[in-house]
Coordinates of C-alpha atoms in Angstrom, one line a residue:
Chain A
M1 CA 0.0 0.0 0.0
T2 CA 1.1 3.6 -0.4
V3 CA 2.0 6.1 2.3
T4 CA -1.3 7.9 1.8
Q5 CA -3.3 4.7 2.0
A6 CA -1.5 3.8 5.3
A7 CA -2.2 7.2 6.7
Q8 CA -5.9 6.8 5.8
R9 CA -6.0 3.3 7.4
L10 CA -4.4 4.7 10.6
S11 CA -6.9 7.6 10.6
A12 CA -9.7 5.1 10.7
M13 CA -8.2 3.2 13.7
D14 CA -8.5 3.9 17.5
R15 CA -7.0 2.4 20.6
V16 CA -3.8 1.6 18.6
G17 CA -1.2 -0.6 20.2
L18 CA 2.3 -0.4 18.6
L19 CA 4.7 -3.3 18.4
T20 CA 8.5 -3.0 18.4
H21 CA 11.1 -5.6 17.8
V22 CA 13.3 -7.6 20.2
R23 CA 16.6 -6.0 21.3
P24 CA 14.9 -2.7 20.4
D25 CA 17.1 0.0 18.7
G26 CA 16.5 3.7 18.1
D27 CA 14.6 3.0 14.9
T28 CA 11.9 0.7 16.2
I29 CA 11.5 2.8 19.4
G30 CA 11.7 6.2 17.8
S31 CA 9.3 5.2 14.9
A32 CA 6.8 3.7 17.3
A33 CA 6.9 6.7 19.7
A34 CA 6.5 9.2 16.9
L35 CA 3.6 7.4 15.4
C36 CA 2.0 7.0 18.8
L37 CA 2.3 10.8 19.5
A38 CA 0.9 11.6 16.0
L39 CA -2.1 9.3 16.6
R40 CA -2.7 11.0 19.9
A41 CA -2.5 14.4 18.2
Q42 CA -5.5 13.2 16.2
G43 CA -7.4 12.6 19.4
K44 CA -6.9 8.8 19.5
E45 CA -5.7 6.5 22.3
A46 CA -2.3 5.0 21.4
Y47 CA 0.4 3.2 23.3
L48 CA 3.6 1.2 22.7
L49 CA 2.9 -2.4 23.7
P50 CA 5.3 -3.9 26.3
N51 CA 8.9 -4.6 25.2
P52 CA 10.9 -5.8 28.2
E53 CA 14.3 -5.2 26.5
I54 CA 14.2 -1.4 26.1
T55 CA 17.5 -0.1 27.4
S56 CA 18.2 3.1 29.2
T57 CA 19.6 4.6 25.9
Y58 CA 16.1 4.5 24.3
L59 CA 13.8 4.5 27.3
P60 CA 13.5 8.3 27.4
Y61 CA 11.9 8.3 23.9
A62 CA 9.6 5.4 24.7
A63 CA 8.6 6.6 28.2
P64 CA 5.8 9.0 27.2
C65 CA 4.1 6.2 25.3
L66 CA 4.3 3.1 27.4
A67 CA 1.0 1.3 27.8
P68 CA -0.4 1.1 31.4
E69 CA -0.7 -2.3 33.0
G70 CA -3.6 -4.3 31.5
W71 CA -4.3 -1.8 28.6
Q72 CA -5.7 -3.6 25.6
P73 CA -5.5 -2.3 22.0
E74 CA -8.3 -2.4 19.5
Q75 CA -5.9 -2.3 16.5
V76 CA -2.3 -3.4 16.4
V77 CA 0.5 -1.8 14.2
S78 CA 4.1 -3.1 14.0
V79 CA 7.0 -0.8 13.1
D80 CA 10.5 -1.9 11.9
V81 CA 9.6 -5.6 12.4
A82 CA 10.7 -7.8 9.5
V83 CA 9.3 -11.1 10.6
P84 CA 7.0 -12.2 13.5
G85 CA 9.9 -14.1 15.0
L86 CA 11.5 -10.7 15.9
L87 CA 8.5 -9.7 18.1
P88 CA 9.1 -10.0 21.9
E89 CA 7.4 -12.9 23.7
S90 CA 5.1 -10.5 25.3
A91 CA 3.7 -9.6 21.8
A92 CA 2.5 -13.2 21.3
P93 CA -1.2 -12.4 22.0
Y94 CA -1.2 -9.8 19.1
A95 CA 1.2 -11.5 16.6
G96 CA -1.6 -13.2 14.6
N97 CA -3.7 -10.1 14.4
I98 CA -1.6 -7.2 13.2
A99 CA -3.6 -4.7 11.1
L100 CA -0.7 -2.8 9.6
A101 CA 3.1 -3.4 9.4
I102 CA 5.4 -0.4 8.5
D103 CA 8.9 -1.6 7.7
H104 CA 12.0 -1.0 5.7
H105 CA 13.7 -4.5 5.8
P106 CA 14.2 -6.2 2.4
S107 CA 13.4 -9.5 4.2
H108 CA 10.0 -8.3 5.3
S109 CA 7.6 -11.3 5.3
Y110 CA 4.2 -9.6 4.9
F111 CA 2.7 -11.1 8.1
A112 CA 0.2 -8.3 8.7
A113 CA -3.3 -7.7 7.1
E114 CA -1.8 -4.7 5.3
S115 CA 1.8 -3.6 4.9
L116 CA 3.7 -0.4 4.0
V117 CA 7.2 -1.6 3.1
D118 CA 9.9 0.5 1.5
A119 CA 13.3 -1.2 1.5
S120 CA 14.9 1.9 0.0
A121 CA 14.4 3.8 3.3
A122 CA 17.5 4.0 5.4
A123 CA 15.4 3.8 8.5
C124 CA 11.8 2.9 9.2
G125 CA 11.6 6.4 10.7
E126 CA 11.8 7.8 7.1
I127 CA 8.6 6.0 6.2
V128 CA 6.9 6.9 9.4
Y129 CA 7.8 10.5 8.9
E130 CA 6.1 10.4 5.5
V131 CA 3.0 8.8 7.0
I132 CA 2.8 11.2 9.9
R133 CA 3.1 14.2 7.5
C134 CA -0.3 13.0 6.1
L135 CA -1.8 12.9 9.6
T136 CA -0.7 15.9 11.6
P137 CA 1.9 18.7 11.8
I138 CA 5.4 17.6 12.9
T139 CA 5.7 19.0 16.5
P140 CA 9.0 19.1 18.4
A141 CA 7.7 16.1 20.4
I142 CA 7.2 14.1 17.3
A143 CA 10.3 15.3 15.5
L144 CA 12.6 14.1 18.4
P145 CA 11.9 10.3 18.2
L146 CA 11.8 10.5 14.4
Y147 CA 15.3 12.1 14.5
V148 CA 16.5 9.3 16.9
A149 CA 15.1 6.7 14.6
I150 CA 16.9 8.0 11.5
S151 CA 20.1 9.0 13.3
T152 CA 20.5 5.6 14.9
D153 CA 19.9 3.5 11.8
T154 CA 22.3 5.6 9.7
G155 CA 25.1 5.8 12.3
C156 CA 24.4 9.6 12.5
F157 CA 24.2 9.9 8.7
A158 CA 27.6 8.1 8.2
Y159 CA 26.6 4.7 6.9
S160 CA 26.2 3.8 3.2
N161 CA 22.3 3.6 3.5
T162 CA 22.2 7.4 4.0
T163 CA 20.5 9.1 1.0
A164 CA 19.4 12.5 -0.1
R165 CA 16.0 11.6 1.3
T166 CA 17.5 10.9 4.7
H167 CA 19.0 14.4 4.8
A168 CA 15.9 16.0 3.4
I169 CA 13.8 14.5 6.2
A170 CA 16.4 15.5 8.8
A171 CA 16.2 19.0 7.4
A172 CA 12.4 19.0 7.9
L173 CA 12.7 17.7 11.4
L174 CA 15.3 20.3 12.3
E175 CA 12.8 23.0 11.3
T176 CA 11.3 22.3 14.7
P177 CA 13.5 23.2 17.8
L178 CA 15.5 20.0 18.3
D179 CA 18.5 19.5 20.5
V180 CA 20.6 17.6 17.8
S181 CA 23.8 17.9 19.8
G182 CA 22.3 16.6 23.0
V183 CA 20.6 13.6 21.3
N184 CA 23.7 12.7 19.2
K185 CA 26.0 13.2 22.2
A186 CA 23.9 10.7 24.2
L187 CA 23.6 8.3 21.3
F188 CA 27.1 8.4 19.7
R189 CA 29.5 10.7 21.6
T190 CA 29.4 9.7 25.2
K191 CA 31.8 7.2 26.9
S192 CA 31.9 6.4 30.6
R193 CA 35.3 7.0 32.2
V194 CA 35.6 3.3 32.9
R195 CA 35.0 2.6 29.2
L196 CA 37.7 5.1 28.2
Q197 CA 40.1 3.6 30.6
M198 CA 39.3 0.1 29.3
E199 CA 39.8 1.3 25.7
A200 CA 43.1 3.0 26.7
H201 CA 44.4 -0.3 28.1
M202 CA 43.3 -2.2 25.0
A203 CA 44.9 0.3 22.6
A204 CA 48.1 0.4 24.6
H205 CA 48.4 -3.4 24.5
M206 CA 47.2 -4.1 21.0
E207 CA 49.2 -6.6 18.9
L208 CA 49.6 -6.8 15.1
Y209 CA 50.0 -10.0 13.1
D210 CA 50.0 -11.2 9.5
A211 CA 51.9 -8.3 7.9
D212 CA 50.1 -5.9 10.2
R213 CA 46.7 -6.7 8.7
V214 CA 45.4 -8.5 11.8
V215 CA 45.0 -6.5 15.0
V216 CA 44.3 -8.3 18.3
M217 CA 43.0 -6.5 21.4
T218 CA 42.3 -8.2 24.7
I219 CA 40.1 -7.6 27.7
P220 CA 41.4 -9.6 30.6
L221 CA 38.9 -10.4 33.3
S222 CA 41.4 -8.9 35.8
L223 CA 41.1 -5.5 34.0
R224 CA 37.3 -5.6 34.1
R225 CA 37.3 -6.4 37.8
E226 CA 40.0 -3.8 38.6
M227 CA 38.0 -1.1 36.9
G228 CA 34.6 -2.3 38.2
A229 CA 33.3 -2.3 34.6
T230 CA 29.6 -2.9 34.1
D231 CA 28.0 -4.6 31.1
A232 CA 27.2 -1.2 29.6
D233 CA 30.9 -0.2 29.9
I234 CA 32.1 -3.2 27.8
E235 CA 29.2 -3.2 25.3
E236 CA 30.5 -2.9 21.7
L237 CA 34.1 -2.6 22.9
S238 CA 35.0 -4.8 19.8
S239 CA 34.4 -1.7 17.6
L240 CA 37.6 -0.2 18.9
A241 CA 39.9 -2.6 17.1
A242 CA 38.0 -2.1 13.8
L243 CA 39.3 1.5 13.8
V244 CA 43.0 0.6 13.4
E245 CA 44.3 2.1 10.2
G246 CA 45.8 -0.4 7.7
T247 CA 44.2 -3.5 9.3
D248 CA 41.3 -5.5 7.8
C249 CA 40.8 -8.1 10.5
A250 CA 40.1 -6.8 14.0
V251 CA 40.1 -9.5 16.7
T252 CA 38.8 -8.7 20.2
L253 CA 39.3 -11.3 22.9
R254 CA 37.3 -11.0 26.1
E255 CA 38.1 -13.3 29.0
L256 CA 34.8 -14.6 30.4
D257 CA 36.4 -16.8 33.1
E258 CA 39.7 -18.6 33.6
S259 CA 39.0 -21.0 30.8
T260 CA 36.6 -19.3 28.4
V261 CA 37.2 -16.5 25.9
K262 CA 34.6 -14.5 23.9
V263 CA 36.0 -13.9 20.4
S264 CA 34.7 -11.0 18.3
L265 CA 35.8 -10.4 14.7
R266 CA 35.2 -7.3 12.5
T267 CA 36.7 -7.8 9.0
G268 CA 37.1 -6.2 5.6
P269 CA 36.5 -8.0 2.3
R270 CA 39.7 -10.1 2.4
V271 CA 38.6 -12.1 5.5
N272 CA 35.3 -13.9 5.9
A273 CA 34.5 -13.4 9.5
T274 CA 31.7 -16.1 9.5
E275 CA 34.1 -18.7 8.1
V276 CA 36.8 -17.9 10.7
C277 CA 34.3 -18.1 13.6
A278 CA 32.7 -21.3 12.2
R279 CA 36.1 -23.0 12.6
L280 CA 35.9 -21.8 16.3
G281 CA 32.3 -23.0 16.8
G282 CA 30.6 -19.7 16.3
G283 CA 28.9 -17.7 13.5
G284 CA 27.7 -14.3 12.3
H285 CA 27.9 -12.2 9.2
R286 CA 30.6 -11.8 6.6
A287 CA 32.1 -8.7 8.2
A288 CA 31.2 -9.2 11.9
A289 CA 31.1 -12.6 13.7
G290 CA 31.8 -14.1 17.0
A291 CA 32.5 -17.3 19.0
T292 CA 32.9 -18.4 22.6
V293 CA 36.0 -20.6 22.9
H294 CA 37.4 -22.8 25.6
G295 CA 41.0 -21.8 26.5
T296 CA 43.2 -19.0 27.9
L297 CA 43.6 -15.6 26.2
D298 CA 46.8 -16.9 24.7
T299 CA 45.7 -20.3 23.4
V300 CA 42.5 -18.8 22.0
K301 CA 44.5 -16.0 20.3
Q302 CA 46.7 -18.7 18.6
A303 CA 43.5 -20.6 17.6
V304 CA 42.0 -17.5 16.0
L305 CA 45.2 -16.5 14.2
A306 CA 45.4 -20.1 12.8
A307 CA 41.8 -20.0 11.7
V308 CA 42.3 -16.6 10.0
Q309 CA 45.4 -18.1 8.2
E310 CA 43.3 -21.1 7.0
V311 CA 40.4 -19.0 5.7
T312 CA 42.6 -16.5 3.9
G313 CA 44.9 -19.2 2.6
G314 CA 47.8 -17.2 4.1
Chain B
M1 CA 27.9 41.4 0.5
T2 CA 25.3 38.8 -0.6
V3 CA 25.9 35.3 -2.0
T4 CA 24.7 36.6 -5.4
Q5 CA 27.1 39.5 -5.3
A6 CA 30.0 37.3 -4.2
A7 CA 29.2 34.9 -7.1
Q8 CA 29.1 37.9 -9.5
R9 CA 32.5 39.1 -8.2
L10 CA 34.0 35.6 -8.6
S11 CA 32.6 35.4 -12.2
A12 CA 34.5 38.6 -13.0
M13 CA 37.9 37.1 -11.7
D14 CA 40.5 35.0 -13.4
R15 CA 43.7 33.3 -12.3
V16 CA 42.2 32.8 -8.8
G17 CA 44.4 31.7 -5.9
L18 CA 42.6 30.3 -2.9
L19 CA 43.9 30.7 0.6
T20 CA 43.2 28.2 3.4
H21 CA 44.0 28.6 7.1
V22 CA 46.8 27.2 9.2
R23 CA 46.3 23.6 10.5
P24 CA 43.9 23.1 7.7
D25 CA 40.7 21.1 8.4
G26 CA 38.1 19.6 6.1
D27 CA 36.1 22.8 6.0
T28 CA 38.9 25.1 4.7
I29 CA 40.3 22.5 2.3
G30 CA 36.9 21.2 1.1
S31 CA 35.5 24.7 0.6
A32 CA 38.6 25.9 -1.3
A33 CA 38.8 22.7 -3.4
A34 CA 35.1 22.9 -4.3
L35 CA 35.3 26.6 -5.2
C36 CA 38.4 26.0 -7.2
L37 CA 36.7 23.3 -9.3
A38 CA 33.6 25.5 -9.7
L39 CA 35.8 28.3 -11.1
R40 CA 37.5 25.9 -13.4
A41 CA 34.1 24.7 -14.6
Q42 CA 33.6 28.3 -15.7
G43 CA 36.7 28.1 -17.8
K44 CA 38.9 30.0 -15.4
E45 CA 42.4 29.2 -14.0
A46 CA 42.2 28.5 -10.3
Y47 CA 44.4 26.8 -7.7
L48 CA 44.8 26.4 -4.0
L49 CA 47.8 28.5 -2.8
P50 CA 50.4 26.6 -0.9
N51 CA 49.6 25.5 2.6
P52 CA 52.4 23.3 4.0
E53 CA 50.3 21.9 6.8
I54 CA 47.8 19.9 4.7
T55 CA 47.7 16.4 6.3
S56 CA 47.1 13.1 4.6
T57 CA 43.5 13.1 5.8
Y58 CA 42.6 16.1 3.6
L59 CA 45.3 15.9 0.9
P60 CA 43.1 13.7 -1.4
Y61 CA 40.6 16.5 -1.6
A62 CA 43.2 19.3 -2.1
A63 CA 45.4 17.3 -4.5
P64 CA 43.5 18.1 -7.8
C65 CA 43.8 21.8 -7.0
L66 CA 47.3 22.4 -5.7
A67 CA 49.1 25.2 -7.5
P68 CA 52.2 24.3 -9.5
E69 CA 55.5 25.6 -8.3
G70 CA 55.8 29.3 -9.1
W71 CA 52.2 29.9 -10.2
Q72 CA 51.1 33.4 -9.4
P73 CA 47.4 34.4 -9.0
E74 CA 45.8 37.5 -10.4
Q75 CA 43.1 37.5 -7.7
V76 CA 43.2 36.0 -4.2
V77 CA 40.2 34.6 -2.3
S78 CA 40.3 33.3 1.3
V79 CA 37.9 30.6 2.6
D80 CA 37.2 29.8 6.2
V81 CA 39.9 32.3 7.4
A82 CA 38.7 34.4 10.3
V83 CA 41.8 36.7 10.7
P84 CA 45.0 37.3 8.7
G85 CA 46.9 35.7 11.6
L86 CA 45.4 32.4 10.7
L87 CA 47.0 32.4 7.2
P88 CA 50.0 30.2 6.7
E89 CA 53.4 32.0 6.4
S90 CA 53.6 31.1 2.8
A91 CA 50.5 33.3 2.2
A92 CA 52.4 36.4 3.4
P93 CA 52.8 37.8 -0.2
Y94 CA 49.0 37.8 -0.7
A95 CA 47.8 38.7 2.8
G96 CA 47.5 42.4 2.1
N97 CA 45.7 42.0 -1.2
I98 CA 42.8 39.6 -0.7
A99 CA 40.0 40.5 -3.0
L100 CA 37.3 38.4 -1.3
A101 CA 37.0 36.5 2.0
I102 CA 34.3 33.9 2.4
D103 CA 33.9 32.8 6.0
H104 CA 31.5 31.7 8.8
H105 CA 33.4 32.7 11.9
P106 CA 31.7 35.2 14.2
S107 CA 35.1 36.6 14.9
H108 CA 35.8 37.4 11.2
S109 CA 37.9 40.6 11.0
Y110 CA 36.9 41.9 7.6
F111 CA 40.5 42.0 6.3
A112 CA 39.7 41.6 2.6
A113 CA 38.5 44.1 0.0
E114 CA 35.1 42.4 0.0
S115 CA 33.7 39.8 2.4
L116 CA 30.9 37.3 2.4
V117 CA 30.5 36.3 6.1
D118 CA 27.6 34.3 7.5
A119 CA 28.1 33.3 11.1
S120 CA 24.9 31.2 11.1
A121 CA 26.5 28.7 8.7
A122 CA 27.7 25.5 10.4
A123 CA 30.5 25.3 7.9
C124 CA 32.1 27.6 5.4
G125 CA 31.2 24.9 3.0
E126 CA 27.5 25.8 3.4
I127 CA 28.2 29.4 2.1
V128 CA 30.5 28.1 -0.6
Y129 CA 27.8 25.7 -1.7
E130 CA 25.3 28.6 -2.1
V131 CA 27.9 30.6 -4.0
I132 CA 28.8 27.7 -6.3
R133 CA 25.1 27.1 -7.0
C134 CA 25.0 30.6 -8.6
L135 CA 28.1 29.7 -10.7
T136 CA 27.8 26.2 -12.1
P137 CA 25.9 22.9 -11.7
I138 CA 27.1 20.8 -8.7
T139 CA 29.0 17.9 -10.2
P140 CA 30.1 14.9 -8.2
A141 CA 33.7 16.3 -8.2
I142 CA 32.4 19.5 -6.6
A143 CA 29.9 17.7 -4.2
L144 CA 32.6 15.6 -2.6
P145 CA 34.8 18.3 -1.1
L146 CA 31.7 20.3 -0.1
Y147 CA 30.4 17.2 1.7
V148 CA 33.8 16.8 3.4
A149 CA 33.7 20.5 4.5
I150 CA 30.2 20.3 6.0
S151 CA 30.7 16.8 7.5
T152 CA 34.0 17.8 9.2
D153 CA 32.7 21.0 10.7
T154 CA 29.5 19.4 12.1
G155 CA 31.2 16.2 13.3
C156 CA 29.2 14.3 10.8
F157 CA 26.0 16.2 11.5
A158 CA 26.2 15.6 15.2
Y159 CA 27.3 19.0 16.7
S160 CA 25.0 21.7 17.8
N161 CA 25.9 23.9 14.9
T162 CA 24.0 21.5 12.6
T163 CA 20.8 23.1 11.2
A164 CA 18.0 22.3 8.8
R165 CA 20.1 24.2 6.2
T166 CA 23.0 21.9 6.8
H167 CA 20.9 18.8 6.1
A168 CA 19.2 20.5 3.2
I169 CA 22.6 21.1 1.6
A170 CA 23.7 17.6 2.3
A171 CA 20.5 16.3 0.7
A172 CA 21.4 18.4 -2.4
L173 CA 25.0 17.1 -2.5
L174 CA 23.8 13.4 -2.1
E175 CA 21.7 13.9 -5.3
T176 CA 25.0 13.3 -7.0
P177 CA 26.7 9.9 -6.6
L178 CA 28.7 10.3 -3.4
D179 CA 30.4 7.5 -1.4
V180 CA 29.2 8.8 2.0
S181 CA 30.2 5.6 3.8
G182 CA 33.8 5.6 2.4
V183 CA 34.3 9.3 3.1
N184 CA 32.9 9.1 6.6
K185 CA 34.9 6.0 7.4
A186 CA 38.1 7.7 6.3
L187 CA 37.2 10.9 8.2
F188 CA 35.6 9.5 11.4
R189 CA 36.1 5.8 11.7
T190 CA 39.8 5.2 11.1
K191 CA 42.6 5.8 13.5
S192 CA 46.3 5.3 13.1
R193 CA 48.0 3.1 15.6
V194 CA 50.0 6.1 16.9
R195 CA 46.8 8.0 17.3
L196 CA 45.2 5.2 19.3
Q197 CA 48.3 5.0 21.5
M198 CA 48.1 8.8 22.1
E199 CA 44.5 8.6 22.9
A200 CA 45.2 5.7 25.3
H201 CA 47.7 7.9 27.1
M202 CA 45.4 10.9 27.2
A203 CA 42.5 8.8 28.6
A204 CA 44.6 7.1 31.1
H205 CA 45.8 10.4 32.5
M206 CA 42.7 12.5 32.2
E207 CA 41.8 14.8 35.2
L208 CA 38.4 16.0 36.4
Y209 CA 37.6 19.3 38.0
D210 CA 34.6 21.5 39.1
A211 CA 32.4 18.7 40.5
D212 CA 33.6 16.4 37.6
R213 CA 32.0 18.7 35.0
V214 CA 35.4 19.8 33.5
V215 CA 37.7 17.2 32.0
V216 CA 41.3 18.0 31.1
M217 CA 43.4 15.9 28.8
T218 CA 47.0 16.8 27.9
I219 CA 49.3 16.0 25.1
P220 CA 52.9 16.6 26.3
L221 CA 55.5 17.3 23.6
S222 CA 57.5 14.4 25.0
L223 CA 54.6 12.0 24.3
R224 CA 54.4 13.2 20.7
R225 CA 58.1 12.8 20.1
E226 CA 58.3 9.4 21.8
M227 CA 55.5 8.1 19.6
G228 CA 56.8 9.8 16.5
A229 CA 53.3 11.3 15.9
T230 CA 52.7 13.2 12.7
D231 CA 50.3 16.2 12.4
A232 CA 47.6 13.8 11.1
D233 CA 48.0 11.6 14.2
I234 CA 47.2 14.5 16.5
E235 CA 44.6 16.2 14.4
E236 CA 41.2 16.6 16.2
L237 CA 42.6 14.9 19.3
S238 CA 40.5 17.4 21.3
S239 CA 37.4 15.5 20.4
L240 CA 38.4 12.7 22.7
A241 CA 37.8 14.7 25.9
A242 CA 34.4 15.7 24.7
L243 CA 33.3 12.1 24.9
V244 CA 33.6 11.8 28.7
E245 CA 30.2 11.0 30.2
G246 CA 28.9 13.5 32.7
T247 CA 31.2 16.4 31.7
D248 CA 30.2 19.5 29.7
C249 CA 33.6 21.3 29.4
A250 CA 36.3 19.3 27.7
V251 CA 39.7 20.9 27.8
T252 CA 42.6 19.6 25.7
L253 CA 46.1 21.0 26.3
R254 CA 48.7 20.4 23.6
E255 CA 52.3 21.4 24.4
L256 CA 53.7 23.1 21.3
D257 CA 57.1 23.8 22.8
E258 CA 58.6 24.3 26.3
S259 CA 56.7 27.6 26.8
T260 CA 53.6 27.4 24.6
V261 CA 50.4 25.4 24.9
K262 CA 47.6 25.1 22.5
V263 CA 44.2 25.1 24.3
S264 CA 41.1 23.5 22.7
L265 CA 37.7 23.7 24.4
R266 CA 34.5 21.7 23.5
T267 CA 31.6 22.7 25.7
G268 CA 27.9 22.2 26.5
P269 CA 25.4 25.0 27.0
R270 CA 26.6 25.9 30.5
V271 CA 30.0 27.0 29.3
N272 CA 30.6 29.6 26.5
A273 CA 33.8 28.4 25.0
T274 CA 34.4 31.6 23.0
E275 CA 34.2 33.7 26.2
V276 CA 36.7 31.3 28.0
C277 CA 39.1 31.4 25.1
A278 CA 38.8 35.2 24.7
R279 CA 40.1 35.5 28.2
L280 CA 43.1 33.5 27.0
G281 CA 43.7 35.5 23.9
G282 CA 41.9 33.1 21.5
G283 CA 38.5 32.7 20.0
G284 CA 36.1 30.4 18.1
H285 CA 32.6 29.3 18.5
R286 CA 30.2 29.0 21.5
A287 CA 30.7 25.2 21.8
A288 CA 34.2 24.9 20.4
A289 CA 37.0 27.4 20.7
G290 CA 40.8 27.6 21.1
A291 CA 43.7 29.7 22.1
T292 CA 47.5 29.5 22.1
V293 CA 48.8 30.4 25.5
H294 CA 52.3 31.2 26.8
G295 CA 53.2 28.9 29.8
T296 CA 53.8 25.3 30.8
L297 CA 51.1 22.6 30.7
D298 CA 50.5 23.1 34.4
T299 CA 50.3 27.0 34.4
V300 CA 48.1 27.0 31.3
K301 CA 45.8 24.4 32.9
Q302 CA 45.4 26.6 35.9
A303 CA 44.7 29.6 33.7
V304 CA 42.0 27.7 31.7
L305 CA 40.3 26.4 34.9
A306 CA 40.3 30.0 36.3
A307 CA 38.8 31.3 33.0
V308 CA 36.1 28.7 33.1
Q309 CA 35.2 29.6 36.7
E310 CA 35.0 33.3 35.8
V311 CA 32.8 32.7 32.7
T312 CA 30.5 30.3 34.5
G313 CA 30.4 32.4 37.6
G314 CA 31.4 29.3 39.5

């Protein structure tokens, strides 16, 4: 269906419950919150249906929209959900009865009664913006979660999915007073002191192999304990090694306990990360994969380097 | 003067030499390169005048435009230069005879015969885009350095200077084929090993003041020498301190020699960085400013902290 048809369909609904996907990111939360506020601006009742995994990063945008205990929707709409398997368990009662799905994943499985899918959109937020524009003026309260949706899914306009349309929508959102700097600082430009210290240790002790194309960084358990690092402090620490100029195989080894190491790989086109991690009992994507391996930091490092050599034929 | 008048003025010129500022960033290089290519598209001769400090980060964008040895301009235009003191030494023969200055710094000193200054522009590249649009169609070759100019000065659209206009221009630039992801990876997601080691040292030794709202990081000359850091390795190192969670005044002190320290400030709304740096003999923008101060790392640190206290009334 078209954007206009989806807007008409939404205009005819009331008591709308919005479904977001598991491990919710800024796009699913931001898109759902913006749509929720737009429906309310039309005088409707609308809420985000429960998603127990919303993290503190995105909770501020979801908070004004969370459904009260026991609230039941009349109509259910999903946003940024590619397949029903990506709905949280708490969405089970609604999964078979979704009136409208709005999504941008090429793998969308058309599980809803009606679907507005545009795989050319960098973020589901781009589509939701176009729908909302048919419904109600873009207020600052609506612009904020839409900006979060688009900014998150494009890595703050840096990823290859960013298009002229993405920037044109951002321009429209910024016509309302919007604290771009505050939002982006919270999303992309804030590191805890503990995290900075952990990164400092990792960078200071990085090792290079295979004609300096492979970089290895390690996170010993002792370091984590010594610094009192939380899960949030070590989240996505494997992205640090991927920054090292001239390398195309970034290995991060995190000691889980005395005999187990979590391996994370970020690779360029030369090294298939999935194949390397498959040899270590793990899996993932071509450019990002992982495995949990029995051994010490040193023996696991040797195993990873050997697997990289095998896969690259080096 | 207006954008249209500046465009008319440029149209009347030939053999145009473009001046960029010392420690050239993406905005001065990107703006100059784009303007150079636009003037050439009009059939004129145009070159970037020598700037010995262009780093490997921005050289690719300047390279097609560098003046051959001994080339002499008929007319000189400066871009992103606030005051003549920010011109490289090699620009001395032209400093007194600049026909047109295009700039976005509020502290612009109107040193040229004519000036197009717009302090509301996030990047000089925004103004140059508007001028070029009056001169010639935006080709991919022109769009690339303009994108670099705007992306650099807004921290990839994340800083508070980013406006609807910034995104609208980015949208227009992305209408041409542009490798956003490749450009942004090179600009923002690649770090040399030396840079990572420098950052590690800075993070490991950071200090917090004023109820942990002010973070100070230092780059001693000895560290730079010890690591054999190039200018590219230390470029934009001041952005590291701005990441520290819970702080809103990031101070980076770089020792230039035994008695001179370069101060860089990145601040939140509470602290006016220009006012702080004005007290130290420098200038800049509200959220990002700098100064070069006589003294040791320690005495300059005390001077900066005192200036911050004065400005915030703390």
